[in-house]
Structures are given as C-alpha cells and as structure tokens.
C-alpha cells in the first residue's frame, strides 16, 4: 500500500515560484507512474503533470508547459513539482497521485493512490 503526503503549498504573488513535494511510503515507488493534479473551487480535478517510472518521461498540461517541471527522486521516494511564473489561475488544491500500473495518462480515475492535497494560492 502506497501512502502519499504532499507539502510545499502556500501563498505567493503572481510571477513567483513554489516547489511542491510528495513523499511516498512503501517499496514500489520507483515502479509507479506519478502525477500531479489540481482542483480549483467549482471546477473538476485536472491533470497538471506526470512522470513515468523507468525512463522518467514527463508530460504536462498545455496550461503549465514551460513554467512547471515535474521530477522524481527514487532514492527518496519523492516526486516534485517546481512551479515558476505562477499566475492567479494556478490557484488550486494540488494533489499527488500514483498509478498501480501503466504509464502517464491525464484521467484522474486512472490513478489509484492520492495524497490529501496542498493549497496553492497565487495573488495578483
């Protein structure tokens, strides 16, 4: 069983940066595809970025491409989301997610393990 704990959220001004971390328990982290999703009030949860196991190929939503970077450190069982040039529309609760099997997909229901979320607020 994998448990995920996010950290690093907070309040930042537009144009600023934050780095989110997601620490995973268990021995299977390195073999899992990991993703970051976000959910703003009144909106559906949406894919932000994903990173595969093995080759660590990365994928991004168009809205964050060029500003956000996902990475993983298998020795630390941790996945990161570096967020630069933040915009007010990036404000949301950010969730870390893991798949039991399979590569990166954008559908939230394809991820079986979820963290509790961390709030990111970007002020204008």
PDB file of C-alpha atoms in Angstrom:
ATOM      1  CA  UNK A   1       0.000   0.000   0.000  1.00  0.00           C
ATOM      2  CA  UNK A   2       1.383   3.388  -1.017  1.00  0.00           C
ATOM      3  CA  UNK A   3       0.617   6.472   1.010  1.00  0.00           C
ATOM      4  CA  UNK A   4       1.300   9.933  -0.388  1.00  0.00           C
ATOM      5  CA  UNK A   5       1.908  13.124   1.576  1.00  0.00           C
ATOM      6  CA  UNK A   6       2.197  16.474  -0.175  1.00  0.00           C
ATOM      7  CA  UNK A   7       3.933  19.558   1.160  1.00  0.00           C
ATOM      8  CA  UNK A   8       5.177  22.912  -0.071  1.00  0.00           C
ATOM      9  CA  UNK A   9       1.978  24.748  -0.835  1.00  0.00           C
ATOM     10  CA  UNK A  10       1.335  28.304   0.263  1.00  0.00           C
ATOM     11  CA  UNK A  11       0.581  31.869  -0.739  1.00  0.00           C
ATOM     12  CA  UNK A  12       2.727  33.517  -3.398  1.00  0.00           C
ATOM     13  CA  UNK A  13       2.475  36.586  -5.568  1.00  0.00           C
ATOM     14  CA  UNK A  14       1.983  36.313  -9.298  1.00  0.00           C
ATOM     15  CA  UNK A  15       5.282  35.652 -11.015  1.00  0.00           C
ATOM     16  CA  UNK A  16       6.667  33.835  -8.007  1.00  0.00           C
ATOM     17  CA  UNK A  17       7.692  30.226  -7.519  1.00  0.00           C
ATOM     18  CA  UNK A  18       6.823  27.287  -5.304  1.00  0.00           C
ATOM     19  CA  UNK A  19       8.120  23.760  -5.099  1.00  0.00           C
ATOM     20  CA  UNK A  20       5.719  21.021  -4.119  1.00  0.00           C
ATOM     21  CA  UNK A  21       6.933  17.707  -2.752  1.00  0.00           C
ATOM     22  CA  UNK A  22       5.144  14.398  -2.474  1.00  0.00           C
ATOM     23  CA  UNK A  23       6.664  11.777  -0.205  1.00  0.00           C
ATOM     24  CA  UNK A  24       5.580   8.197  -0.788  1.00  0.00           C
ATOM     25  CA  UNK A  25       5.712   5.287   1.605  1.00  0.00           C
ATOM     26  CA  UNK A  26       6.346   1.713   0.535  1.00  0.00           C
ATOM     27  CA  UNK A  27       8.835  -0.109  -1.639  1.00  0.00           C
ATOM     28  CA  UNK A  28       7.126   0.230  -5.004  1.00  0.00           C
ATOM     29  CA  UNK A  29       7.579   3.952  -5.620  1.00  0.00           C
ATOM     30  CA  UNK A  30      10.217   3.589  -8.305  1.00  0.00           C
ATOM     31  CA  UNK A  31       7.961   1.359 -10.404  1.00  0.00           C
ATOM     32  CA  UNK A  32       4.972   3.682 -10.316  1.00  0.00           C
ATOM     33  CA  UNK A  33       3.869   6.402 -12.666  1.00  0.00           C
ATOM     34  CA  UNK A  34       3.305   9.580 -10.665  1.00  0.00           C
ATOM     35  CA  UNK A  35       1.149  12.576 -11.422  1.00  0.00           C
ATOM     36  CA  UNK A  36       0.172  15.985 -10.131  1.00  0.00           C
ATOM     37  CA  UNK A  37      -3.404  17.179 -10.422  1.00  0.00           C
ATOM     38  CA  UNK A  38      -5.148  20.302  -9.217  1.00  0.00           C
ATOM     39  CA  UNK A  39      -8.673  21.316  -8.363  1.00  0.00           C
ATOM     40  CA  UNK A  40      -9.933  24.864  -8.124  1.00  0.00           C
ATOM     41  CA  UNK A  41     -13.213  25.717  -6.376  1.00  0.00           C
ATOM     42  CA  UNK A  42     -16.190  24.770  -8.514  1.00  0.00           C
ATOM     43  CA  UNK A  43     -14.028  23.034 -11.107  1.00  0.00           C
ATOM     44  CA  UNK A  44     -13.155  19.454 -11.894  1.00  0.00           C
ATOM     45  CA  UNK A  45      -9.833  17.963 -10.937  1.00  0.00           C
ATOM     46  CA  UNK A  46      -7.408  18.436 -13.805  1.00  0.00           C
ATOM     47  CA  UNK A  47      -4.112  16.912 -14.857  1.00  0.00           C
ATOM     48  CA  UNK A  48      -1.068  19.122 -14.381  1.00  0.00           C
ATOM     49  CA  UNK A  49       1.984  16.939 -14.947  1.00  0.00           C
ATOM     50  CA  UNK A  50       3.071  13.317 -14.925  1.00  0.00           C
ATOM     51  CA  UNK A  51       6.279  11.327 -14.852  1.00  0.00           C
ATOM     52  CA  UNK A  52       6.699   7.713 -15.808  1.00  0.00           C
ATOM     53  CA  UNK A  53       8.676   5.087 -13.963  1.00  0.00           C
ATOM     54  CA  UNK A  54      11.853   3.765 -15.515  1.00  0.00           C
ATOM     55  CA  UNK A  55      12.569   6.284 -18.269  1.00  0.00           C
ATOM     56  CA  UNK A  56      11.085   9.161 -16.260  1.00  0.00           C
ATOM     57  CA  UNK A  57       9.411  10.614 -19.319  1.00  0.00           C
ATOM     58  CA  UNK A  58       7.492  13.747 -18.417  1.00  0.00           C
ATOM     59  CA  UNK A  59       4.168  15.128 -19.611  1.00  0.00           C
ATOM     60  CA  UNK A  60       2.496  18.469 -18.992  1.00  0.00           C
ATOM     61  CA  UNK A  61      -0.828  20.162 -19.433  1.00  0.00           C
ATOM     62  CA  UNK A  62      -0.620  22.916 -22.029  1.00  0.00           C
ATOM     63  CA  UNK A  63      -1.512  25.489 -19.381  1.00  0.00           C
ATOM     64  CA  UNK A  64       1.671  24.816 -17.392  1.00  0.00           C
ATOM     65  CA  UNK A  65       4.113  23.770 -20.099  1.00  0.00           C
ATOM     66  CA  UNK A  66       7.299  25.822 -19.876  1.00  0.00           C
ATOM     67  CA  UNK A  67       6.516  27.011 -16.342  1.00  0.00           C
ATOM     68  CA  UNK A  68       6.229  23.802 -14.286  1.00  0.00           C
ATOM     69  CA  UNK A  69       8.697  20.945 -14.005  1.00  0.00           C
ATOM     70  CA  UNK A  70       7.977  17.521 -12.570  1.00  0.00           C
ATOM     71  CA  UNK A  71      10.807  15.336 -11.325  1.00  0.00           C
ATOM     72  CA  UNK A  72      11.328  12.342  -9.101  1.00  0.00           C
ATOM     73  CA  UNK A  73      13.993  11.052  -6.739  1.00  0.00           C
ATOM     74  CA  UNK A  74      13.519   7.322  -6.363  1.00  0.00           C
ATOM     75  CA  UNK A  75      16.139   7.119  -3.611  1.00  0.00           C
ATOM     76  CA  UNK A  76      13.987   9.449  -1.522  1.00  0.00           C
ATOM     77  CA  UNK A  77      10.617   8.095  -2.674  1.00  0.00           C
ATOM     78  CA  UNK A  78       9.658  11.643  -3.590  1.00  0.00           C
ATOM     79  CA  UNK A  79       8.179  13.408  -6.580  1.00  0.00           C
ATOM     80  CA  UNK A  80       8.443  17.168  -7.015  1.00  0.00           C
ATOM     81  CA  UNK A  81       6.613  19.878  -8.884  1.00  0.00           C
ATOM     82  CA  UNK A  82       8.625  23.039  -9.434  1.00  0.00           C
ATOM     83  CA  UNK A  83       6.243  25.842 -10.296  1.00  0.00           C
ATOM     84  CA  UNK A  84       7.629  29.064 -11.759  1.00  0.00           C
ATOM     85  CA  UNK A  85       5.995  32.180 -13.184  1.00  0.00           C
ATOM     86  CA  UNK A  86       2.863  31.431 -11.198  1.00  0.00           C
ATOM     87  CA  UNK A  87      -0.410  33.007 -12.234  1.00  0.00           C
ATOM     88  CA  UNK A  88      -3.603  33.645 -10.257  1.00  0.00           C
ATOM     89  CA  UNK A  89      -5.309  30.971 -12.364  1.00  0.00           C
ATOM     90  CA  UNK A  90      -2.875  28.419 -10.906  1.00  0.00           C
ATOM     91  CA  UNK A  91      -4.651  28.795  -7.565  1.00  0.00           C
ATOM     92  CA  UNK A  92      -5.996  25.394  -6.534  1.00  0.00           C
ATOM     93  CA  UNK A  93      -5.520  22.451  -4.244  1.00  0.00           C
ATOM     94  CA  UNK A  94      -2.712  20.371  -5.720  1.00  0.00           C
ATOM     95  CA  UNK A  95      -2.806  16.603  -5.394  1.00  0.00           C
ATOM     96  CA  UNK A  96      -0.125  13.990  -5.876  1.00  0.00           C
ATOM     97  CA  UNK A  97      -1.275  10.703  -7.386  1.00  0.00           C
ATOM     98  CA  UNK A  98       0.181   7.315  -8.209  1.00  0.00           C
ATOM     99  CA  UNK A  99      -0.866   4.583 -10.602  1.00  0.00           C
ATOM    100  CA  UNK A 100      -0.660   0.925  -9.643  1.00  0.00           C
ATOM    101  CA  UNK A 101       0.196   0.054 -13.236  1.00  0.00           C
ATOM    102  CA  UNK A 102       0.541   1.839 -16.535  1.00  0.00           C
ATOM    103  CA  UNK A 103       2.137   4.960 -17.939  1.00  0.00           C
ATOM    104  CA  UNK A 104       1.134   8.617 -17.654  1.00  0.00           C
ATOM    105  CA  UNK A 105      -2.463   9.420 -18.528  1.00  0.00           C
ATOM    106  CA  UNK A 106      -4.441  12.596 -17.913  1.00  0.00           C
ATOM    107  CA  UNK A 107      -7.529  10.906 -16.458  1.00  0.00           C
ATOM    108  CA  UNK A 108      -7.745  11.215 -12.677  1.00  0.00           C
ATOM    109  CA  UNK A 109      -9.724   7.996 -12.302  1.00  0.00           C
ATOM    110  CA  UNK A 110      -6.740   6.041 -13.688  1.00  0.00           C
ATOM    111  CA  UNK A 111      -4.721   6.859 -10.576  1.00  0.00           C
ATOM    112  CA  UNK A 112      -5.369   4.641  -7.579  1.00  0.00           C
ATOM    113  CA  UNK A 113      -3.402   6.407  -4.825  1.00  0.00           C
ATOM    114  CA  UNK A 114      -3.910  10.017  -3.777  1.00  0.00           C
ATOM    115  CA  UNK A 115      -2.465  12.414  -1.265  1.00  0.00           C
ATOM    116  CA  UNK A 116      -4.536  14.747   0.872  1.00  0.00           C
ATOM    117  CA  UNK A 117      -3.694  17.808  -1.211  1.00  0.00           C
ATOM    118  CA  UNK A 118      -1.865  21.058  -0.566  1.00  0.00           C
ATOM    119  CA  UNK A 119      -3.274  24.530  -1.169  1.00  0.00           C
ATOM    120  CA  UNK A 120      -1.545  26.864  -3.610  1.00  0.00           C
ATOM    121  CA  UNK A 121      -2.796  30.436  -3.727  1.00  0.00           C
ATOM    122  CA  UNK A 122      -1.405  32.957  -6.194  1.00  0.00           C
ATOM    123  CA  UNK A 123      -2.285  36.580  -5.561  1.00  0.00           C
ATOM    124  CA  UNK A 124      -2.416  39.177  -8.320  1.00  0.00           C
TER     125      UNK A 124
END
